[in-house]
mmCIF file of C-alpha atoms in Angstrom:
data_model
loop_
_atom_site.group_PDB
_atom_site.id
_atom_site.type_symbol
_atom_site.label_atom_id
_atom_site.label_comp_id
_atom_site.label_asym_id
_atom_site.label_seq_id
_atom_site.Cartn_x
_atom_site.Cartn_y
_atom_site.Cartn_z
ATOM 1 C CA UNK A 12 105.024 -0.702 14.256
ATOM 2 C CA UNK A 13 101.773 -0.621 13.713
ATOM 3 C CA UNK A 14 99.759 0.268 10.546
ATOM 4 C CA UNK A 15 98.135 4.037 10.765
ATOM 5 C CA UNK A 16 99.689 6.811 13.141
ATOM 6 C CA UNK A 17 98.240 8.385 15.719
ATOM 7 C CA UNK A 18 97.304 11.068 13.189
ATOM 8 C CA UNK A 19 95.714 9.178 10.688
ATOM 9 C CA UNK A 20 93.908 7.251 13.531
ATOM 10 C CA UNK A 21 92.174 10.525 14.352
ATOM 11 C CA UNK A 22 91.536 11.377 10.475
ATOM 12 C CA UNK A 23 89.854 8.074 10.100
ATOM 13 C CA UNK A 24 87.557 9.469 12.922
ATOM 14 C CA UNK A 25 87.709 12.490 11.670
ATOM 15 C CA UNK A 26 86.206 11.550 7.454
ATOM 16 C CA UNK A 27 83.529 8.664 10.093
ATOM 17 C CA UNK A 28 82.127 12.319 11.848
ATOM 18 C CA UNK A 29 81.831 14.258 8.897
ATOM 19 C CA UNK A 30 79.137 11.861 7.172
ATOM 20 C CA UNK A 31 75.954 13.601 8.566
ATOM 21 C CA UNK A 32 74.118 10.705 9.693
ATOM 22 C CA UNK A 33 71.357 11.552 12.248
ATOM 23 C CA UNK A 34 69.026 9.245 11.587
ATOM 24 C CA UNK A 35 69.839 8.913 8.772
ATOM 25 C CA UNK A 36 72.495 8.270 5.277
ATOM 26 C CA UNK A 37 74.384 5.536 7.421
ATOM 27 C CA UNK A 38 75.090 3.852 3.725
ATOM 28 C CA UNK A 39 78.149 6.835 3.211
ATOM 29 C CA UNK A 40 79.150 5.163 6.801
ATOM 30 C CA UNK A 41 78.679 1.472 5.180
ATOM 31 C CA UNK A 42 80.953 2.428 1.528
ATOM 32 C CA UNK A 43 83.859 4.383 3.456
ATOM 33 C CA UNK A 44 84.006 1.379 6.128
ATOM 34 C CA UNK A 45 84.058 -0.870 2.950
ATOM 35 C CA UNK A 46 86.972 1.173 1.034
ATOM 36 C CA UNK A 47 88.828 1.140 4.553
ATOM 37 C CA UNK A 48 88.792 -2.957 4.746
ATOM 38 C CA UNK A 49 89.179 -3.492 1.289
ATOM 39 C CA UNK A 50 92.705 -1.250 1.038
ATOM 40 C CA UNK A 51 94.050 -4.022 3.991
ATOM 41 C CA UNK A 52 92.356 -7.039 2.575
ATOM 42 C CA UNK A 53 89.154 -7.422 4.153
ATOM 43 C CA UNK A 54 86.409 -8.268 2.977
ATOM 44 C CA UNK A 55 83.446 -6.083 3.442
ATOM 45 C CA UNK A 56 79.501 -6.364 2.392
ATOM 46 C CA UNK A 57 76.586 -3.861 2.497
ATOM 47 C CA UNK A 58 73.426 -5.302 4.460
ATOM 48 C CA UNK A 59 70.828 -3.096 2.742
ATOM 49 C CA UNK A 60 67.997 -1.875 5.097
ATOM 50 C CA UNK A 61 66.029 0.835 3.963
ATOM 51 C CA UNK A 62 66.581 4.378 1.728
ATOM 52 C CA UNK A 63 69.957 5.129 2.507
ATOM 53 C CA UNK A 64 70.087 3.229 5.300
ATOM 54 C CA UNK A 65 72.468 -0.270 5.616
ATOM 55 C CA UNK A 66 74.749 -2.453 7.875
ATOM 56 C CA UNK A 67 78.296 -2.928 6.898
ATOM 57 C CA UNK A 68 79.918 -6.624 8.011
ATOM 58 C CA UNK A 69 83.495 -7.511 7.635
ATOM 59 C CA UNK A 70 85.200 -10.827 8.878
ATOM 60 C CA UNK A 71 89.120 -11.477 9.859
ATOM 61 C CA UNK A 72 90.176 -15.279 10.670
ATOM 62 C CA UNK A 73 88.694 -18.677 10.639
ATOM 63 C CA UNK A 74 86.532 -21.284 12.306
ATOM 64 C CA UNK A 75 85.527 -21.103 15.864
ATOM 65 C CA UNK A 76 85.494 -19.025 17.949
ATOM 66 C CA UNK A 77 83.579 -16.123 16.771
ATOM 67 C CA UNK A 78 84.183 -12.655 18.322
ATOM 68 C CA UNK A 79 81.502 -10.608 17.472
ATOM 69 C CA UNK A 80 82.369 -6.674 17.311
ATOM 70 C CA UNK A 81 79.308 -4.002 17.110
ATOM 71 C CA UNK A 82 78.702 -0.010 17.081
ATOM 72 C CA UNK A 83 76.212 1.750 15.677
ATOM 73 C CA UNK A 84 76.701 3.993 12.746
ATOM 74 C CA UNK A 85 74.030 7.248 13.123
ATOM 75 C CA UNK A 86 74.028 9.727 15.963
ATOM 76 C CA UNK A 87 70.949 11.929 17.325
ATOM 77 C CA UNK A 88 70.404 15.500 15.814
ATOM 78 C CA UNK A 89 72.983 18.604 16.815
ATOM 79 C CA UNK A 90 70.553 20.794 18.157
ATOM 80 C CA UNK A 91 71.694 24.348 17.999
ATOM 81 C CA UNK A 92 74.715 24.313 16.204
ATOM 82 C CA UNK A 93 75.180 28.307 17.641
ATOM 83 C CA UNK A 94 75.542 26.488 21.098
ATOM 84 C CA UNK A 95 78.695 24.381 19.844
ATOM 85 C CA UNK A 96 82.122 25.560 20.526
ATOM 86 C CA UNK A 97 82.818 23.958 16.932
ATOM 87 C CA UNK A 98 80.827 22.931 13.608
ATOM 88 C CA UNK A 99 79.412 19.166 15.359
ATOM 89 C CA UNK A 100 80.070 17.808 11.819
ATOM 90 C CA UNK A 101 83.854 18.959 11.298
ATOM 91 C CA UNK A 102 85.634 16.985 14.376
ATOM 92 C CA UNK A 103 87.467 19.659 16.152
ATOM 93 C CA UNK A 104 90.654 18.957 18.367
ATOM 94 C CA UNK A 105 90.853 21.433 21.543
ATOM 95 C CA UNK A 106 93.165 20.783 24.942
ATOM 96 C CA UNK A 107 92.981 17.074 24.446
ATOM 97 C CA UNK A 108 89.558 15.935 23.162
ATOM 98 C CA UNK A 109 88.142 15.210 20.628
ATOM 99 C CA UNK A 110 85.199 17.278 19.354
ATOM 100 C CA UNK A 111 81.957 16.564 17.354
ATOM 101 C CA UNK A 112 78.296 15.146 17.479
ATOM 102 C CA UNK A 113 79.340 11.499 17.006
ATOM 103 C CA UNK A 114 82.978 11.681 18.929
ATOM 104 C CA UNK A 115 81.763 10.177 22.176
ATOM 105 C CA UNK A 116 78.266 8.317 21.094
ATOM 106 C CA UNK A 117 79.456 6.275 19.238
ATOM 107 C CA UNK A 118 81.704 6.628 15.813
ATOM 108 C CA UNK A 119 84.824 6.659 18.101
ATOM 109 C CA UNK A 120 84.553 3.439 19.739
ATOM 110 C CA UNK A 121 82.708 1.959 16.262
ATOM 111 C CA UNK A 122 86.116 3.741 14.845
ATOM 112 C CA UNK A 123 88.454 2.234 17.510
ATOM 113 C CA UNK A 124 86.913 -1.552 16.638
ATOM 114 C CA UNK A 125 87.289 -1.300 13.265
ATOM 115 C CA UNK A 126 91.362 0.364 13.643
ATOM 116 C CA UNK A 127 91.189 -2.674 15.757
ATOM 117 C CA UNK A 128 90.762 -4.977 13.437
ATOM 118 C CA UNK A 129 92.592 -3.974 10.277
ATOM 119 C CA UNK A 130 95.312 -4.422 12.878
ATOM 120 C CA UNK A 131 94.665 -7.169 13.886
ATOM 121 C CA UNK A 132 94.814 -8.468 10.144
ATOM 122 C CA UNK A 133 97.881 -6.626 8.905
ATOM 123 C CA UNK A 134 99.962 -8.125 11.844
ATOM 124 C CA UNK A 135 98.800 -11.852 11.824
ATOM 125 C CA UNK A 136 98.143 -11.449 14.756
ATOM 126 C CA UNK A 137 94.526 -13.491 14.818
ATOM 127 C CA UNK A 138 96.159 -17.521 15.387
ATOM 128 C CA UNK A 139 92.397 -18.751 16.033
ATOM 129 C CA UNK A 140 88.984 -17.830 15.693
ATOM 130 C CA UNK A 141 87.529 -14.774 13.869
ATOM 131 C CA UNK A 142 86.296 -10.936 14.234
ATOM 132 C CA UNK A 143 82.937 -10.370 12.774
ATOM 133 C CA UNK A 144 82.338 -6.549 13.149
ATOM 134 C CA UNK A 145 78.848 -5.035 12.459
ATOM 135 C CA UNK A 146 78.757 -1.386 11.746
ATOM 136 C CA UNK A 147 74.665 -1.141 12.369
ATOM 137 C CA UNK A 148 72.068 1.565 11.004
ATOM 138 C CA UNK A 149 69.040 2.953 13.114
ATOM 139 C CA UNK A 150 70.854 2.300 16.757
ATOM 140 C CA UNK A 151 69.222 5.645 18.311
ATOM 141 C CA UNK A 152 66.324 5.629 16.894
ATOM 142 C CA UNK A 153 64.484 1.863 16.491
ATOM 143 C CA UNK A 154 67.388 -0.248 15.938
ATOM 144 C CA UNK A 155 66.482 -2.190 12.753
ATOM 145 C CA UNK A 156 69.301 -2.322 11.471
ATOM 146 C CA UNK A 157 70.725 -4.683 14.706
ATOM 147 C CA UNK A 158 66.864 -6.270 14.069
ATOM 148 C CA UNK A 159 67.495 -6.987 10.251
ATOM 149 C CA UNK A 160 71.191 -8.560 11.752
ATOM 150 C CA UNK A 161 69.059 -10.620 14.359
ATOM 151 C CA UNK A 162 66.597 -12.151 11.511
ATOM 152 C CA UNK A 163 69.201 -12.371 9.018
ATOM 153 C CA UNK A 164 71.310 -14.872 11.437
ATOM 154 C CA UNK A 165 73.899 -13.049 12.062
ATOM 155 C CA UNK A 166 74.725 -13.577 14.909
ATOM 156 C CA UNK A 167 73.628 -17.213 15.028
ATOM 157 C CA UNK A 168 77.977 -18.027 14.562
ATOM 158 C CA UNK A 169 78.690 -15.447 17.474
ATOM 159 C CA UNK A 170 80.038 -17.248 20.446
ATOM 160 C CA UNK A 171 80.258 -13.283 22.346
ATOM 161 C CA UNK A 172 79.960 -9.300 21.934
ATOM 162 C CA UNK A 173 81.822 -6.534 22.195
ATOM 163 C CA UNK A 174 79.964 -3.088 21.649
ATOM 164 C CA UNK A 175 82.040 -0.151 22.095
ATOM 165 C CA UNK A 176 79.329 2.489 23.370
ATOM 166 C CA UNK A 177 80.505 5.052 25.068
ATOM 167 C CA UNK A 178 81.076 4.539 28.981
ATOM 168 C CA UNK A 179 84.841 5.218 29.388
ATOM 169 C CA UNK A 180 85.085 3.931 33.300
ATOM 170 C CA UNK A 181 82.369 1.523 33.488
ATOM 171 C CA UNK A 182 82.708 -2.345 31.891
ATOM 172 C CA UNK A 183 78.974 -3.327 31.136
ATOM 173 C CA UNK A 184 77.717 -6.737 30.847
ATOM 174 C CA UNK A 185 73.600 -5.844 31.443
ATOM 175 C CA UNK A 186 70.676 -3.566 30.923
ATOM 176 C CA UNK A 187 68.319 -2.446 30.746
ATOM 177 C CA UNK A 188 64.974 -3.327 28.044
ATOM 178 C CA UNK A 189 63.369 -0.044 26.337
ATOM 179 C CA UNK A 190 60.046 0.434 24.725
ATOM 180 C CA UNK A 191 58.395 3.610 23.370
ATOM 181 C CA UNK A 192 54.560 4.265 23.353
ATOM 182 C CA UNK A 193 52.054 6.471 21.253
ATOM 183 C CA UNK A 194 48.901 6.807 21.812
ATOM 184 C CA UNK A 195 46.527 8.434 19.733
ATOM 185 C CA UNK A 196 42.687 10.237 21.403
ATOM 186 C CA UNK A 197 40.555 10.470 18.585
ATOM 187 C CA UNK A 198 38.129 12.679 19.327
ATOM 188 C CA UNK A 199 35.293 15.601 16.719
ATOM 189 C CA UNK A 200 36.976 19.277 16.123
ATOM 190 C CA UNK A 201 34.096 21.909 16.525
ATOM 191 C CA UNK A 202 34.316 25.664 17.108
ATOM 192 C CA UNK A 203 35.011 25.827 20.396
ATOM 193 C CA UNK A 204 31.685 28.391 21.522
ATOM 194 C CA UNK A 205 30.228 25.282 20.720
ATOM 195 C CA UNK A 206 32.116 22.146 22.785
ATOM 196 C CA UNK A 207 29.008 20.500 23.315
ATOM 197 C CA UNK A 208 28.965 19.139 19.488
ATOM 198 C CA UNK A 209 31.883 18.059 19.791
ATOM 199 C CA UNK A 210 34.337 15.604 21.291
ATOM 200 C CA UNK A 211 37.942 16.803 22.916
ATOM 201 C CA UNK A 212 40.038 14.618 21.676
ATOM 202 C CA UNK A 213 42.769 15.933 24.730
ATOM 203 C CA UNK A 214 40.359 15.504 28.061
ATOM 204 C CA UNK A 215 40.342 10.952 27.471
ATOM 205 C CA UNK A 216 44.172 11.280 26.858
ATOM 206 C CA UNK A 217 44.733 13.506 29.632
ATOM 207 C CA UNK A 218 43.070 10.520 32.381
ATOM 208 C CA UNK A 219 44.605 8.022 30.492
ATOM 209 C CA UNK A 220 47.703 9.317 30.953
ATOM 210 C CA UNK A 221 47.465 9.982 35.255
ATOM 211 C CA UNK A 222 45.800 6.539 35.095
ATOM 212 C CA UNK A 223 49.523 5.235 34.362
ATOM 213 C CA UNK A 224 51.177 7.576 36.098
ATOM 214 C CA UNK A 225 48.667 6.160 39.375
ATOM 215 C CA UNK A 226 49.810 3.043 38.655
ATOM 216 C CA UNK A 227 53.232 3.039 38.004
ATOM 217 C CA UNK A 228 53.465 4.779 41.184
ATOM 218 C CA UNK A 229 51.751 1.821 42.934
ATOM 219 C CA UNK A 230 54.098 -0.870 40.831
ATOM 220 C CA UNK A 231 57.530 0.842 41.846
ATOM 221 C CA UNK A 232 57.034 1.518 44.409
ATOM 222 C CA UNK A 233 55.532 -2.332 45.869
ATOM 223 C CA UNK A 234 58.312 -4.369 43.284
ATOM 224 C CA UNK A 235 61.311 -6.066 44.063
ATOM 225 C CA UNK A 236 64.088 -6.007 41.806
ATOM 226 C CA UNK A 237 67.464 -7.501 42.571
ATOM 227 C CA UNK A 238 68.224 -9.821 38.787
ATOM 228 C CA UNK A 239 70.041 -5.784 37.538
ATOM 229 C CA UNK A 240 72.288 -5.627 40.457
ATOM 230 C CA UNK A 241 72.937 -1.511 40.555
ATOM 231 C CA UNK A 242 74.898 -1.372 43.789
ATOM 232 C CA UNK A 243 78.354 -0.587 42.357
ATOM 233 C CA UNK A 244 76.312 2.151 39.428
ATOM 234 C CA UNK A 245 75.075 3.912 42.263
ATOM 235 C CA UNK A 246 78.060 4.445 44.654
ATOM 236 C CA UNK A 247 79.360 4.960 41.517
ATOM 237 C CA UNK A 248 77.084 8.190 40.484
ATOM 238 C CA UNK A 249 76.763 8.988 43.864
ATOM 239 C CA UNK A 250 79.335 12.004 44.392
ATOM 240 C CA UNK A 251 77.663 13.408 40.928
ATOM 241 C CA UNK A 252 73.869 13.676 42.981
ATOM 242 C CA UNK A 253 72.880 16.981 44.148
ATOM 243 C CA UNK A 254 72.461 16.912 48.065
ATOM 244 C CA UNK A 255 68.342 17.204 48.022
ATOM 245 C CA UNK A 256 68.178 13.766 46.259
ATOM 246 C CA UNK A 257 66.663 11.714 48.411
ATOM 247 C CA UNK A 258 68.596 8.519 47.365
ATOM 248 C CA UNK A 259 66.013 5.966 47.557
ATOM 249 C CA UNK A 260 64.568 7.586 45.007
ATOM 250 C CA UNK A 261 67.068 7.000 42.833
ATOM 251 C CA UNK A 262 67.174 3.675 43.960
ATOM 252 C CA UNK A 263 64.269 2.977 42.811
ATOM 253 C CA UNK A 264 64.738 4.776 39.327
ATOM 254 C CA UNK A 265 68.399 2.641 39.014
ATOM 255 C CA UNK A 266 66.851 -0.571 40.189
ATOM 256 C CA UNK A 267 63.499 -0.377 38.533
ATOM 257 C CA UNK A 268 60.463 -0.038 36.490
ATOM 258 C CA UNK A 269 59.949 3.664 34.657
ATOM 259 C CA UNK A 270 57.334 5.022 32.425
ATOM 260 C CA UNK A 271 57.699 8.215 31.777
ATOM 261 C CA UNK A 272 55.364 10.308 29.083
ATOM 262 C CA UNK A 273 57.708 12.799 27.414
ATOM 263 C CA UNK A 274 56.023 13.842 24.887
ATOM 264 C CA UNK A 275 52.031 15.292 24.727
ATOM 265 C CA UNK A 276 50.543 17.249 21.563
ATOM 266 C CA UNK A 277 46.556 18.287 21.441
ATOM 267 C CA UNK A 278 44.640 21.411 19.292
ATOM 268 C CA UNK A 279 45.666 23.474 16.599
ATOM 269 C CA UNK A 280 44.543 26.753 18.036
ATOM 270 C CA UNK A 281 43.116 28.306 20.833
ATOM 271 C CA UNK A 282 39.276 28.553 20.001
ATOM 272 C CA UNK A 283 38.819 25.061 18.092
ATOM 273 C CA UNK A 284 37.880 22.263 19.410
ATOM 274 C CA UNK A 285 40.648 19.607 19.136
ATOM 275 C CA UNK A 286 39.823 16.595 17.309
ATOM 276 C CA UNK A 287 43.130 14.472 17.980
ATOM 277 C CA UNK A 288 45.738 14.724 20.258
ATOM 278 C CA UNK A 289 48.992 12.728 21.319
ATOM 279 C CA UNK A 290 50.623 11.302 24.213
ATOM 280 C CA UNK A 291 54.345 9.484 24.160
ATOM 281 C CA UNK A 292 56.048 7.231 26.438
ATOM 282 C CA UNK A 293 59.378 6.230 26.529
ATOM 283 C CA UNK A 294 59.659 3.110 28.842
ATOM 284 C CA UNK A 295 62.644 1.092 30.830
ATOM 285 C CA UNK A 296 62.109 -2.600 31.753
ATOM 286 C CA UNK A 297 63.315 -5.101 34.395
ATOM 287 C CA UNK A 298 62.865 -8.704 34.320
ATOM 288 C CA UNK A 299 60.846 -8.564 36.741
ATOM 289 C CA UNK A 300 58.466 -6.054 35.642
ATOM 290 C CA UNK A 301 59.324 -6.675 31.276
ATOM 291 C CA UNK A 302 58.094 -6.046 28.721
ATOM 292 C CA UNK A 303 54.855 -8.028 28.365
ATOM 293 C CA UNK A 304 53.952 -6.745 31.301
ATOM 294 C CA UNK A 305 54.026 -3.934 30.623
ATOM 295 C CA UNK A 306 51.914 -4.016 26.978
ATOM 296 C CA UNK A 307 49.445 -5.717 29.709
ATOM 297 C CA UNK A 308 49.351 -2.737 31.856
ATOM 298 C CA UNK A 309 48.770 -0.543 28.325
ATOM 299 C CA UNK A 310 46.972 -2.490 27.134
ATOM 300 C CA UNK A 311 44.147 -2.706 30.057
ATOM 301 C CA UNK A 312 43.842 1.004 31.033
ATOM 302 C CA UNK A 313 42.948 1.516 26.585
ATOM 303 C CA UNK A 314 40.003 -1.103 27.038
ATOM 304 C CA UNK A 315 38.811 0.876 30.114
ATOM 305 C CA UNK A 316 38.674 3.607 28.585
ATOM 306 C CA UNK A 317 37.906 2.960 25.317
ATOM 307 C CA UNK A 318 34.192 1.634 27.365
ATOM 308 C CA UNK A 319 34.066 4.687 28.783
ATOM 309 C CA UNK A 320 33.355 6.897 25.334
ATOM 310 C CA UNK A 321 37.288 7.211 24.532
ATOM 311 C CA UNK A 322 38.533 6.542 20.849
ATOM 312 C CA UNK A 323 42.529 5.959 21.949
ATOM 313 C CA UNK A 324 44.818 4.139 19.770
ATOM 314 C CA UNK A 325 47.957 2.396 20.312
ATOM 315 C CA UNK A 326 51.485 1.748 18.670
ATOM 316 C CA UNK A 327 54.287 0.384 20.559
ATOM 317 C CA UNK A 328 57.123 1.151 17.872
ATOM 318 C CA UNK A 329 59.798 0.530 19.942
ATOM 319 C CA UNK A 330 59.980 -2.580 22.072
ATOM 320 C CA UNK A 331 63.896 -4.070 23.429
ATOM 321 C CA UNK A 332 63.913 -6.581 26.511
ATOM 322 C CA UNK A 333 66.208 -6.122 29.303
ATOM 323 C CA UNK A 334 69.743 -8.027 28.401
ATOM 324 C CA UNK A 335 70.599 -10.525 30.641
ATOM 325 C CA UNK A 336 73.203 -11.851 31.448
ATOM 326 C CA UNK A 337 75.669 -12.673 34.441
ATOM 327 C CA UNK A 338 79.093 -10.961 33.797
ATOM 328 C CA UNK A 339 80.585 -14.189 34.963
ATOM 329 C CA UNK A 340 82.545 -15.358 32.157
ATOM 330 C CA UNK A 341 85.662 -15.450 30.535
ATOM 331 C CA UNK A 342 85.621 -12.389 28.157
ATOM 332 C CA UNK A 343 84.518 -9.714 31.250
ATOM 333 C CA UNK A 344 87.226 -10.739 33.530
ATOM 334 C CA UNK A 345 90.008 -10.534 30.064
ATOM 335 C CA UNK A 346 88.462 -7.096 29.786
ATOM 336 C CA UNK A 347 88.700 -6.131 33.600
ATOM 337 C CA UNK A 348 92.208 -7.228 33.362
ATOM 338 C CA UNK A 349 92.984 -6.065 30.180
ATOM 339 C CA UNK A 350 91.524 -2.513 30.392
ATOM 340 C CA UNK A 351 94.032 -2.567 33.917
ATOM 341 C CA UNK A 352 97.114 -2.135 31.569
ATOM 342 C CA UNK A 353 95.104 0.134 29.783
ATOM 343 C CA UNK A 354 93.735 2.595 31.209
ATOM 344 C CA UNK A 355 94.990 4.651 34.427
ATOM 345 C CA UNK A 356 91.912 5.206 36.176
ATOM 346 C CA UNK A 357 89.531 2.662 37.805
ATOM 347 C CA UNK A 358 87.352 0.172 36.143
ATOM 348 C CA UNK A 359 83.623 -0.561 37.240
ATOM 349 C CA UNK A 360 81.758 -3.928 35.854
ATOM 350 C CA UNK A 361 77.995 -2.951 36.589
ATOM 351 C CA UNK A 362 74.953 -3.093 34.908
ATOM 352 C CA UNK A 363 73.194 0.210 33.131
ATOM 353 C CA UNK A 364 69.622 2.059 32.445
ATOM 354 C CA UNK A 365 71.430 2.826 29.135
ATOM 355 C CA UNK A 366 70.087 0.673 25.729
ATOM 356 C CA UNK A 367 71.847 -0.875 23.110
ATOM 357 C CA UNK A 368 71.467 -3.021 19.345
ATOM 358 C CA UNK A 369 72.442 -6.367 22.156
ATOM 359 C CA UNK A 370 68.427 -6.115 22.912
ATOM 360 C CA UNK A 371 68.456 -7.073 19.116
ATOM 361 C CA UNK A 372 71.556 -9.281 19.252
ATOM 362 C CA UNK A 373 71.247 -11.468 22.031
ATOM 363 C CA UNK A 374 67.859 -12.252 21.313
ATOM 364 C CA UNK A 375 67.500 -16.566 22.261
ATOM 365 C CA UNK A 376 71.091 -15.961 23.782
ATOM 366 C CA UNK A 377 71.075 -17.525 28.181
ATOM 367 C CA UNK A 378 72.174 -14.996 30.665
ATOM 368 C CA UNK A 379 75.269 -16.882 30.432
ATOM 369 C CA UNK A 380 76.404 -15.654 27.087
ATOM 370 C CA UNK A 381 79.408 -13.319 26.782
ATOM 371 C CA UNK A 382 78.924 -9.645 26.052
ATOM 372 C CA UNK A 383 80.128 -6.501 26.923
ATOM 373 C CA UNK A 384 79.788 -3.232 26.371
ATOM 374 C CA UNK A 385 83.363 -0.711 27.475
ATOM 375 C CA UNK A 386 83.962 2.266 24.804
ATOM 376 C CA UNK A 387 85.062 5.679 24.776
ATOM 377 C CA UNK A 388 83.363 9.174 24.639
ATOM 378 C CA UNK A 389 81.813 11.759 27.041
ATOM 379 C CA UNK A 390 78.571 13.950 26.590
ATOM 380 C CA UNK A 391 76.588 11.629 24.617
ATOM 381 C CA UNK A 392 73.385 13.507 23.231
ATOM 382 C CA UNK A 393 74.411 16.493 24.548
ATOM 383 C CA UNK A 394 76.163 20.094 22.951
ATOM 384 C CA UNK A 395 80.148 19.415 22.348
ATOM 385 C CA UNK A 396 79.925 15.865 22.592
ATOM 386 C CA UNK A 397 83.110 14.259 22.523
ATOM 387 C CA UNK A 398 86.107 12.599 23.417
ATOM 388 C CA UNK A 399 89.373 12.082 24.485
ATOM 389 C CA UNK A 400 92.108 11.588 22.008
ATOM 390 C CA UNK A 401 94.399 9.868 24.710
ATOM 391 C CA UNK A 402 90.944 7.156 25.273
ATOM 392 C CA UNK A 403 89.960 7.138 21.774
ATOM 393 C CA UNK A 404 94.077 6.157 20.686
ATOM 394 C CA UNK A 405 94.106 3.662 24.397
ATOM 395 C CA UNK A 406 90.701 2.015 23.491
ATOM 396 C CA UNK A 407 92.045 0.889 19.494
ATOM 397 C CA UNK A 408 95.651 -0.625 22.043
ATOM 398 C CA UNK A 409 92.908 -2.087 24.259
ATOM 399 C CA UNK A 410 90.651 -3.858 22.096
ATOM 400 C CA UNK A 411 93.823 -4.849 19.554
ATOM 401 C CA UNK A 412 94.630 -6.837 23.228
ATOM 402 C CA UNK A 413 92.111 -8.525 23.925
ATOM 403 C CA UNK A 414 90.192 -9.977 20.660
ATOM 404 C CA UNK A 415 93.563 -11.322 20.191
ATOM 405 C CA UNK A 416 94.197 -12.766 23.879
ATOM 406 C CA UNK A 417 90.744 -13.790 23.851
ATOM 407 C CA UNK A 418 90.892 -15.911 20.892
ATOM 408 C CA UNK A 419 93.986 -17.277 21.694
ATOM 409 C CA UNK A 420 92.598 -19.081 25.011
#
């Protein structure tokens, strides 16, 4: 008999979803988890980052090896409330699902980790090693929490890492990197009837975007990317793709570098020459064309445009390297074997295109480090985000079995 009933497990998730942590306010969740852990004899400490943003760290066991388990407390904005079937910040059960912002990404995974650790501690099942729980702040934006955990040395003693991001049927051992660039063009405002006395900030910025787009097309066609093998993932998503899609294009996006201009802003009113404009890019990097090469590409065209009279500045406000591990280790093998015992569906093993806190947490670790990402949840970042109730409960049992078995070997 476990510590928690299924009803209590759902209630804990309901409590955590109820905290509105849209890119802020994770401190409330830290206090909640700290009280929950302390109720069951587990010491936890709050690691302040800034304002109402903080990480939470808790440990059980003694000595080594150390298994790190991690998830983030923040969520993305809920969007238009009226489009949701239920209040996004009230976990609602319907037709076997639990709905709410964060129910999928990734409060169900985070709560499942916390409950699993409490169950293991209370049962005395951990005979060897330690489990280190790390709840992070700010993953959805700049990953400030995981960056601070790395810089504070919290990963120095960790021998293996499990992140409970939503993947359901896919166990992930590697992923691409991610970068965000903001390019600001400064001109000189003027009345639109006399544009010659001003300098339109939009024009050079448009040229910069076109340069990057043209260069990206050349690079993506020339690159031969192999270190992240998406063959299994590609087979998995094929049935979900439109028949009109060219598989070569899909494959090139999956395997290769991706540079996308996602935001462009300029001007304030129609009869004024704009004095400032901004463009933002999201970049997904791969080992064959890494973060430093992307920076060099942007710097080249920034300098070129400025030498021709533009006034462009850049801010790289997200810079996360790819996570490269081979997946050939005892943790991943045990993760797959344990999944067969807890889930009725098949599990695929693959890299993914998304990015996790592992980009920070695994800095300095080599490709042989034991890392896996596997957790419950559906419709991440979408309206009516949800998790299957059965999946959420099964993942708790899965984590208990995985963690105790891994550390006993």
